[in-house]
PDB file of C-alpha atoms in Angstrom:
ATOM      1  CA  MET A  94      -0.302   0.244  -0.088  1.00  0.00           C
ATOM      2  CA  LYS A  95       2.453   2.306   1.105  1.00  0.00           C
ATOM      3  CA  LEU A  96       4.609   1.813  -2.298  1.00  0.00           C
ATOM      4  CA  GLN A  97       1.185   2.485  -4.210  1.00  0.00           C
ATOM      5  CA  LEU A  98       1.117   5.779  -2.654  1.00  0.00           C
ATOM      6  CA  ARG A  99       4.846   6.576  -3.428  1.00  0.00           C
ATOM      7  CA  ILE A 100       3.942   5.608  -7.055  1.00  0.00           C
ATOM      8  CA  VAL A 101       0.747   7.709  -6.900  1.00  0.00           C
ATOM      9  CA  MET A 102       2.605  10.670  -5.221  1.00  0.00           C
ATOM     10  CA  LEU A 103       5.596  10.385  -7.241  1.00  0.00           C
ATOM     11  CA  SER A 104       3.410  10.059 -10.906  1.00  0.00           C
ATOM     12  CA  ALA A 105       1.386  13.257 -10.106  1.00  0.00           C
ATOM     13  CA  LEU A 106       4.644  15.131  -9.443  1.00  0.00           C
ATOM     14  CA  ALA A 107       5.799  14.296 -12.551  1.00  0.00           C
ATOM     15  CA  ILE A 108       2.785  15.361 -14.456  1.00  0.00           C
ATOM     16  CA  THR A 109       2.811  18.303 -12.996  1.00  0.00           C
ATOM     17  CA  VAL A 110       6.666  19.478 -13.577  1.00  0.00           C
ATOM     18  CA  GLY A 111       5.625  18.130 -17.149  1.00  0.00           C
ATOM     19  CA  LEU A 112       2.557  20.581 -17.440  1.00  0.00           C
ATOM     20  CA  THR A 113       4.170  23.093 -16.177  1.00  0.00           C
ATOM     21  CA  GLY A 114       7.487  23.182 -17.553  1.00  0.00           C
ATOM     22  CA  CYS A 115       9.411  23.772 -14.056  1.00  0.00           C
ATOM     23  CA  ASP A 116      12.431  21.914 -13.287  1.00  0.00           C
ATOM     24  CA  SER A 117      12.116  19.709  -9.915  1.00  0.00           C
ATOM     25  CA  GLY A 118      15.689  19.888  -9.987  1.00  0.00           C
ATOM     26  CA  PRO A 119      18.455  16.532  -9.169  1.00  0.00           C
ATOM     27  CA  GLY A 120      10.381  -6.318  24.201  1.00  0.00           C
ATOM     28  CA  THR A 121      12.439  -4.243  27.263  1.00  0.00           C
ATOM     29  CA  SER A 122      10.954  -1.585  28.910  1.00  0.00           C
ATOM     30  CA  LYS A 123      14.441   0.296  28.695  1.00  0.00           C
ATOM     31  CA  ILE A 124      14.147   2.186  25.445  1.00  0.00           C
ATOM     32  CA  GLN A 125      15.960   5.357  25.045  1.00  0.00           C
ATOM     33  CA  ALA A 126      15.547   7.806  22.162  1.00  0.00           C
ATOM     34  CA  THR A 127      19.714   8.963  21.765  1.00  0.00           C
ATOM     35  CA  GLN A 128      21.006  10.907  19.062  1.00  0.00           C
ATOM     36  CA  ALA A 129      23.956   9.363  16.678  1.00  0.00           C
ATOM     37  CA  GLN A 130      27.395  10.596  16.313  1.00  0.00           C
ATOM     38  CA  THR A 131      27.689  12.617  13.770  1.00  0.00           C
ATOM     39  CA  ASP A 132      30.081  11.285  10.733  1.00  0.00           C
ATOM     40  CA  ALA A 133      32.676  14.173   9.568  1.00  0.00           C
ATOM     41  CA  THR A 134      33.038  12.136   6.163  1.00  0.00           C
ATOM     42  CA  ALA A 135      29.338  12.593   5.262  1.00  0.00           C
ATOM     43  CA  GLU A 136      29.064  12.988   1.004  1.00  0.00           C
ATOM     44  CA  ALA A 137      27.345  16.468   0.167  1.00  0.00           C
ATOM     45  CA  PRO A 138      23.609  15.076  -0.310  1.00  0.00           C
ATOM     46  CA  SER A 139      21.780  15.181  -3.889  1.00  0.00           C
ATOM     47  CA  THR A 140      19.552  18.341  -4.216  1.00  0.00           C
ATOM     48  CA  PRO A 141      15.759  16.536  -3.904  1.00  0.00           C
ATOM     49  CA  ALA A 142      12.833  17.867  -5.550  1.00  0.00           C
ATOM     50  CA  VAL A 143      10.413  20.143  -3.573  1.00  0.00           C
ATOM     51  CA  GLU A 144       7.183  19.296  -3.225  1.00  0.00           C
ATOM     52  CA  THR A 145       4.601  22.233  -2.205  1.00  0.00           C
ATOM     53  CA  THR A 146       1.512  21.142  -0.929  1.00  0.00           C
ATOM     54  CA  PRO A 147      -1.473  22.595   1.239  1.00  0.00           C
ATOM     55  CA  ALA A 148      -0.444  22.913   4.889  1.00  0.00           C
ATOM     56  CA  ALA A 149      -3.575  20.373   5.416  1.00  0.00           C
ATOM     57  CA  GLU A 150      -2.359  17.655   3.614  1.00  0.00           C
ATOM     58  CA  PRO A 151       1.266  16.542   3.962  1.00  0.00           C
ATOM     59  CA  VAL A 152       2.831  13.694   1.332  1.00  0.00           C
ATOM     60  CA  ALA A 153       5.711  11.708   2.254  1.00  0.00           C
ATOM     61  CA  LEU A 154       8.385  12.478  -0.554  1.00  0.00           C
ATOM     62  CA  GLY A 155      10.669   9.902  -1.712  1.00  0.00           C
ATOM     63  CA  GLU A 156      13.605  11.961  -0.922  1.00  0.00           C
ATOM     64  CA  LEU A 157      13.047  12.003   2.620  1.00  0.00           C
ATOM     65  CA  LYS A 158      13.730   8.009   3.270  1.00  0.00           C
ATOM     66  CA  ASP A 159      12.338   6.218   6.368  1.00  0.00           C
ATOM     67  CA  VAL A 160      14.373   5.410   9.219  1.00  0.00           C
ATOM     68  CA  HIS A 161      14.228   1.972  10.591  1.00  0.00           C
ATOM     69  CA  PHE A 162      14.978   0.981  13.804  1.00  0.00           C
ATOM     70  CA  ASP A 163      16.074  -2.383  15.675  1.00  0.00           C
ATOM     71  CA  LEU A 164      13.490  -4.813  17.533  1.00  0.00           C
ATOM     72  CA  ASP A 165      11.911  -2.866  20.829  1.00  0.00           C
ATOM     73  CA  GLN A 166      14.556  -0.170  20.128  1.00  0.00           C
ATOM     74  CA  ALA A 167      14.484   3.532  19.590  1.00  0.00           C
ATOM     75  CA  LYS A 168      18.222   4.349  18.676  1.00  0.00           C
ATOM     76  CA  ILE A 169      18.453   5.534  15.620  1.00  0.00           C
ATOM     77  CA  ARG A 170      21.367   2.824  13.760  1.00  0.00           C
ATOM     78  CA  SER A 171      24.721   4.033  12.649  1.00  0.00           C
ATOM     79  CA  GLY A 172      24.043   3.585   9.255  1.00  0.00           C
ATOM     80  CA  GLU A 173      21.141   5.743   9.269  1.00  0.00           C
ATOM     81  CA  GLY A 174      23.277   8.839  10.434  1.00  0.00           C
ATOM     82  CA  ARG A 175      24.440   9.794   6.944  1.00  0.00           C
ATOM     83  CA  MET A 176      20.819   9.607   5.408  1.00  0.00           C
ATOM     84  CA  LEU A 177      19.279  11.815   8.349  1.00  0.00           C
ATOM     85  CA  ARG A 178      22.228  14.357   8.058  1.00  0.00           C
ATOM     86  CA  ASP A 179      21.293  14.351   4.128  1.00  0.00           C
ATOM     87  CA  HIS A 180      17.067  14.871   5.191  1.00  0.00           C
ATOM     88  CA  ALA A 181      19.066  17.991   7.825  1.00  0.00           C
ATOM     89  CA  ARG A 182      20.745  19.419   4.785  1.00  0.00           C
ATOM     90  CA  TRP A 183      17.831  19.184   2.623  1.00  0.00           C
ATOM     91  CA  LEU A 184      15.379  20.624   5.336  1.00  0.00           C
ATOM     92  CA  LYS A 185      17.787  23.521   5.684  1.00  0.00           C
ATOM     93  CA  SER A 186      18.128  24.303   2.397  1.00  0.00           C
ATOM     94  CA  ASN A 187      14.135  24.056   1.983  1.00  0.00           C
ATOM     95  CA  GLN A 188      12.905  27.047   4.346  1.00  0.00           C
ATOM     96  CA  ASN A 189       9.536  26.889   3.938  1.00  0.00           C
ATOM     97  CA  ALA A 190       9.353  22.818   4.601  1.00  0.00           C
ATOM     98  CA  MET A 191       7.494  21.656   7.844  1.00  0.00           C
ATOM     99  CA  VAL A 192       8.294  18.218   8.837  1.00  0.00           C
ATOM    100  CA  THR A 193       6.103  15.797  10.135  1.00  0.00           C
ATOM    101  CA  ILE A 194       7.629  12.599  11.526  1.00  0.00           C
ATOM    102  CA  GLY A 195       5.549   9.835  12.271  1.00  0.00           C
ATOM    103  CA  GLY A 196       6.488   6.793  14.470  1.00  0.00           C
ATOM    104  CA  HIS A 197       5.839   3.229  13.979  1.00  0.00           C
ATOM    105  CA  ALA A 198       5.962   0.087  14.974  1.00  0.00           C
ATOM    106  CA  ASP A 199       5.592  -3.772  14.658  1.00  0.00           C
ATOM    107  CA  GLU A 200       2.232  -5.368  15.478  1.00  0.00           C
ATOM    108  CA  ARG A 201       3.934  -7.171  18.567  1.00  0.00           C
ATOM    109  CA  GLY A 202       3.752  -5.485  22.238  1.00  0.00           C
ATOM    110  CA  SER A 203       0.409  -4.269  23.170  1.00  0.00           C
ATOM    111  CA  GLU A 204      -1.101  -0.915  21.855  1.00  0.00           C
ATOM    112  CA  GLU A 205      -0.177   1.470  24.284  1.00  0.00           C
ATOM    113  CA  TYR A 206       3.632   0.055  24.137  1.00  0.00           C
ATOM    114  CA  ASN A 207       3.556   0.739  20.541  1.00  0.00           C
ATOM    115  CA  LEU A 208       2.212   4.181  20.451  1.00  0.00           C
ATOM    116  CA  ARG A 209       4.843   5.007  23.244  1.00  0.00           C
ATOM    117  CA  LEU A 210       7.918   3.342  20.917  1.00  0.00           C
ATOM    118  CA  GLY A 211       6.448   5.043  17.934  1.00  0.00           C
ATOM    119  CA  GLU A 212       6.701   8.447  19.557  1.00  0.00           C
ATOM    120  CA  ARG A 213      10.141   7.315  21.003  1.00  0.00           C
ATOM    121  CA  ARG A 214      11.311   6.625  17.626  1.00  0.00           C
ATOM    122  CA  ALA A 215       9.870   9.705  16.279  1.00  0.00           C
ATOM    123  CA  ASN A 216      11.278  11.919  18.843  1.00  0.00           C
ATOM    124  CA  ALA A 217      14.639  10.260  18.245  1.00  0.00           C
ATOM    125  CA  VAL A 218      14.542  11.409  14.746  1.00  0.00           C
ATOM    126  CA  ARG A 219      13.540  14.956  15.610  1.00  0.00           C
ATOM    127  CA  THR A 220      16.315  15.565  18.371  1.00  0.00           C
ATOM    128  CA  TYR A 221      18.459  14.267  15.421  1.00  0.00           C
ATOM    129  CA  LEU A 222      17.963  16.680  12.896  1.00  0.00           C
ATOM    130  CA  ILE A 223      17.608  19.441  15.320  1.00  0.00           C
ATOM    131  CA  ALA A 224      21.231  18.549  16.527  1.00  0.00           C
ATOM    132  CA  GLN A 225      22.048  19.201  12.910  1.00  0.00           C
ATOM    133  CA  GLY A 226      20.610  22.513  13.026  1.00  0.00           C
ATOM    134  CA  VAL A 227      17.052  22.324  11.668  1.00  0.00           C
ATOM    135  CA  GLU A 228      14.615  24.588  13.370  1.00  0.00           C
ATOM    136  CA  ALA A 229      12.409  22.676  16.392  1.00  0.00           C
ATOM    137  CA  ASP A 230       9.721  24.692  15.294  1.00  0.00           C
ATOM    138  CA  ARG A 231       9.838  23.093  11.585  1.00  0.00           C
ATOM    139  CA  VAL A 232       9.792  19.360  13.099  1.00  0.00           C
ATOM    140  CA  THR A 233       6.863  17.650  14.937  1.00  0.00           C
ATOM    141  CA  VAL A 234       5.985  14.557  15.921  1.00  0.00           C
ATOM    142  CA  THR A 235       3.378  11.832  15.939  1.00  0.00           C
ATOM    143  CA  SER A 236       3.262   8.199  16.825  1.00  0.00           C
ATOM    144  CA  HIS A 237       1.062   5.979  14.759  1.00  0.00           C
ATOM    145  CA  GLY A 238       2.250   2.959  17.060  1.00  0.00           C
ATOM    146  CA  GLU A 239       1.144  -0.706  15.176  1.00  0.00           C
ATOM    147  CA  ARG A 240      -1.713   1.229  13.430  1.00  0.00           C
ATOM    148  CA  SER A 241      -0.114   1.852   9.837  1.00  0.00           C
ATOM    149  CA  PRO A 242       2.132  -1.052   8.893  1.00  0.00           C
ATOM    150  CA  ALA A 243       4.555  -0.706   5.602  1.00  0.00           C
ATOM    151  CA  CYS A 244       3.574  -4.496   4.821  1.00  0.00           C
ATOM    152  CA  SER A 245       1.416  -6.933   6.447  1.00  0.00           C
ATOM    153  CA  ASP A 246       3.101 -10.618   6.362  1.00  0.00           C
ATOM    154  CA  HIS A 247       3.585 -12.245   9.852  1.00  0.00           C
ATOM    155  CA  THR A 248       7.215 -12.398   9.050  1.00  0.00           C
ATOM    156  CA  GLU A 249      10.228 -11.096  10.413  1.00  0.00           C
ATOM    157  CA  SER A 250      11.412  -9.494   7.424  1.00  0.00           C
ATOM    158  CA  CYS A 251       7.733  -7.731   7.271  1.00  0.00           C
ATOM    159  CA  TRP A 252       8.121  -6.415  10.867  1.00  0.00           C
ATOM    160  CA  SER A 253      11.440  -4.785  10.231  1.00  0.00           C
ATOM    161  CA  GLN A 254       9.824  -2.567   7.962  1.00  0.00           C
ATOM    162  CA  ASN A 255       7.110  -1.678  10.023  1.00  0.00           C
ATOM    163  CA  ARG A 256      10.072  -0.403  12.195  1.00  0.00           C
ATOM    164  CA  ARG A 257      10.553   3.230  11.682  1.00  0.00           C
ATOM    165  CA  ALA A 258       9.706   6.758  11.557  1.00  0.00           C
ATOM    166  CA  GLU A 259       8.159   7.981   8.413  1.00  0.00           C
ATOM    167  CA  PHE A 260       8.174  11.760   7.012  1.00  0.00           C
ATOM    168  CA  GLN A 261       5.567  13.866   5.817  1.00  0.00           C
ATOM    169  CA  VAL A 262       7.003  17.306   4.658  1.00  0.00           C
ATOM    170  CA  GLN A 263       4.591  20.210   3.911  1.00  0.00           C
ATOM    171  CA  SER A 264       4.783  23.917   3.192  1.00  0.00           C
ATOM    172  CA  ARG A 265       4.800  26.781   6.047  1.00  0.00           C
TER     173      ARG A 265
END
């Protein structure tokens, strides 16, 4: 379902760009949201296309990819740091963009626990972006817990896709 939504959104963007002639450019209970260390060897990010939508209708952008987490964890994986630094650079260069980070969990655990876990995951990503220089008032969080799975199979591979923080970008 998420893939279909992304395909529809990317198709709509491509049509819009084509019609306007614009160039869009190139479980434990002790879970802690921690800020990952910065890496001085990060590459410069590519410049993603800017998509603006009414404030009431945020959309997920393919350029701001989901952050994934280990089972029952809200700690940013070291491998996700480069991607989050690229996200922060994009946000800093697109000052009209606001972002809502939605925290998600797999179906294991109680609904209440998964809502708290999703919130901790979203806050961990928010904290990381703010540490990279993104203004705090441009980044909000919400938790979906287990309610909006990216995959509905009952396998570890599928559950790992559901343990994520997802970005929705809207213009100010």
